[in-house]
Each structure stands twice: as C-alpha cells, then as structure tokens.
C-alpha cells in the first residue's frame, strides 16, 4: 500500500509508473457480469439477500465444481462471501477460538496472519524452501504440531506471493496428515483458473471436512465487486450463517447477480489468462537477462517472486529506488516473509503486455546502472 501511495504521487505530478506491485487484473469483469448488474439495478429492488447468498448463485457455483473439477458439491455447502477476505474472517471465527495456533506457509499472504492476530489467534509461520517447492510439508506440519498443538493449517495453491503450486499428491498428503492430527484444513483457491504448469486440484475433492475459500476477484477480474465464496463442511454452515447475519447481513446484492453471470464470460476470461501467460513468458525470459536469474517456480497466479540478494539486503529500499528512479512499482518481500523477505521482490504481471515489456526494460536499465 505504501508503494501504491508513492506511485500515485508520482502520477499526480505527471510521471508514468508501470504498476507491478498489486494483484489487481487490468482487464474488466466479463461483459455478462456487468450487464447483469446494470439490469438488476434498473429492474429489481436492491435489497438484502439470504445471508448464505442468492440460491441461484450458490447453485451456479456448485455447477462450476462439476464443470471444472468433475466434482459433485451440494449447493447447501456453499456460502457467498464479501470477497475472499470476508471468507477468511468467517472461517477463522467459525473454526478457531482466541489463543488457537494456526499454521501458515512463509512466504505467504500477510492478511492471513493479520486477521488471525486481530481475532486473538496465534499464526505459526512455517518456513518453506525450494526442496518442498515452497509449500508446507507433512513433516513440517507434524513437527509444528508436536511443539504445541495446532488447531488449523491454511495453504494456497497457486500461492501469493510466489506463484507456485502444490502438486495434487502434495496437497492430498498434507490434507490427510492434517486430518490424522485433528488439524482443520483451509485451502485458499482464489487463483484457481490461473494455472499454467499443471491443472490445479481443489481440496474439496479430498474431503468433505476441508474448508475451501474462493473469489471472483482474480480469474474473473472482479476485485472491486467484493464477492467470493466458501465450500464448507455441512456442520459449519449454521455457525457461518449466524456470523454473516451479524457481521454483514448479506453480500452486496448487485455483486451477486454479476457473479452468477460471470460464469457465462469464461471465453473472455480465458483470453485474459492467455495474456497473463504471455506476460509470464516475457518476465521469465527477460528478468534473467536483467540480472535476476533466481525466482520461485512461476506455476500459476500472476506473480513472480524474485531473489534480489545479489543487489541488496533491503528489498524495501530497492523497491523505493526502483519506483523513484525507474518508474516501476514492485512489492518488497518483507510483508510476505518477515525473516527472509528483505532479499525478495514480488512482481505482478497482470497488466497489459506492453506495460510488462516496458517494465522489464526499465528494470533492466535500472539494475545495469546500479
């Protein structure tokens, strides 16, 4: 957010900034989604909906699991949420009590631990490495649990900030280990659909007891619409319903109409995904030539997490200079990994191909100048 604020200052003064700092798609939501929202605004009362979500949207999400994963999901297990952020809050409140320990991969998305802290829980960061493809292993989970009992573990595949994915075998083994140890398993799947190295597998196919959190923000380019969903064990539905009723009453109505229609825009979204793939190839080839040959496997999402340790031990300072001197906004890794993030930058490649090409050129010139 600090990088974005500084970028806005530069732009307000007439400068040009290449935005590679935030995971916000440059493309619009599917046309069908925008048209559905406009139609609903003009023709229907925009009132509260059922706390669990509009029934037709819940049914359409269930159908999505059949179409994408070949999985039969009861619409009664689906809860519509205010983005994935609302899903995390609801899941954490329903699953955990103050003081509970919840395992997270490091590097990882900072709000996981920030929300847990705010709710009085204890995030337990498990450092990952190249040998585990930057994912929590069953052995590491069991070791953390043995030191003090864990109540939950959260994984993301594809992951933010790394863009790496867990193989289907790794995901299944970790979920089974969590189940054996009595640890609740939460799977963040908001980047599903944006998988390049191999197809993503939903944890919902592994067990009816896992909690899956998803969103329309990334694949469907609907960040500002603030609508997502969860697939829950049936035993959690009533608790989550009561929480939603009290915290927000319901998810924004127009966003729900738009989300249901968004599934009809799959062809548009696949074209957007192909653009990300082109940007992925561009960065994967261009950054080594710029002097940044080391980055984590770019399996999915739209992030590249680059090792900048040959240039600095302070990625925050490097990001500041990169923005001020080269006009490229990038995110320092310290928020994603407090222990090792000073040596990393996250580059988001969800902008236009021309912007990404210019961004690589500017980074190359900046690093060569020293």
XYZ file of N, CA and C in Angstrom, residues 88 91-92 95-96 102 152-156 184-188 203 210-213:
63
model
N -12.251 -15.478 4.831
C -11.252 -15.792 5.852
C -11.762 -15.425 7.242
N -14.425 -17.949 8.267
C -13.849 -19.269 8.537
C -13.077 -19.273 9.850
N -12.249 -18.253 10.056
C -11.442 -18.208 11.281
C -12.334 -18.101 12.517
N -14.059 -21.534 13.074
C -13.199 -22.686 13.347
C -12.360 -22.545 14.610
N -11.996 -21.310 14.971
C -10.979 -21.125 16.000
C -11.467 -20.243 17.149
N -2.512 -21.489 14.387
C -2.853 -21.829 13.004
C -1.596 -21.724 12.156
N -5.309 -25.399 13.261
C -5.589 -25.272 11.843
C -4.335 -25.099 11.021
N -4.491 -25.312 9.712
C -3.430 -25.018 8.754
C -4.099 -24.457 7.509
N -3.501 -23.426 6.945
C -4.022 -22.794 5.732
C -2.977 -22.891 4.644
N -3.390 -23.337 3.465
C -2.480 -23.411 2.320
C -3.109 -22.689 1.140
N -2.269 -22.252 0.211
C -2.731 -21.587 -1.012
C -1.986 -22.171 -2.196
N -7.661 -28.597 11.508
C -8.599 -28.161 10.474
C -7.832 -27.625 9.268
N -8.269 -28.021 8.078
C -7.552 -27.717 6.844
C -8.326 -26.678 6.037
N -7.661 -25.563 5.721
C -8.259 -24.482 4.934
C -7.441 -24.325 3.659
N -8.118 -24.303 2.525
C -7.459 -24.172 1.234
C -7.903 -22.882 0.549
N -6.943 -21.985 0.337
C -7.189 -20.733 -0.388
C -7.010 -21.030 -1.874
N -9.162 -28.759 -3.017
C -9.132 -29.572 -1.807
C -10.508 -30.132 -1.480
N -12.848 -30.360 4.670
C -11.959 -29.213 4.476
C -12.800 -27.962 4.228
N -12.170 -26.803 4.436
C -12.791 -25.511 4.141
C -12.080 -24.912 2.940
N -12.823 -24.616 1.892
C -12.274 -24.012 0.679
C -12.745 -22.568 0.593
N -11.811 -21.679 0.302
C -12.139 -20.261 0.122
C -11.772 -19.863 -1.301
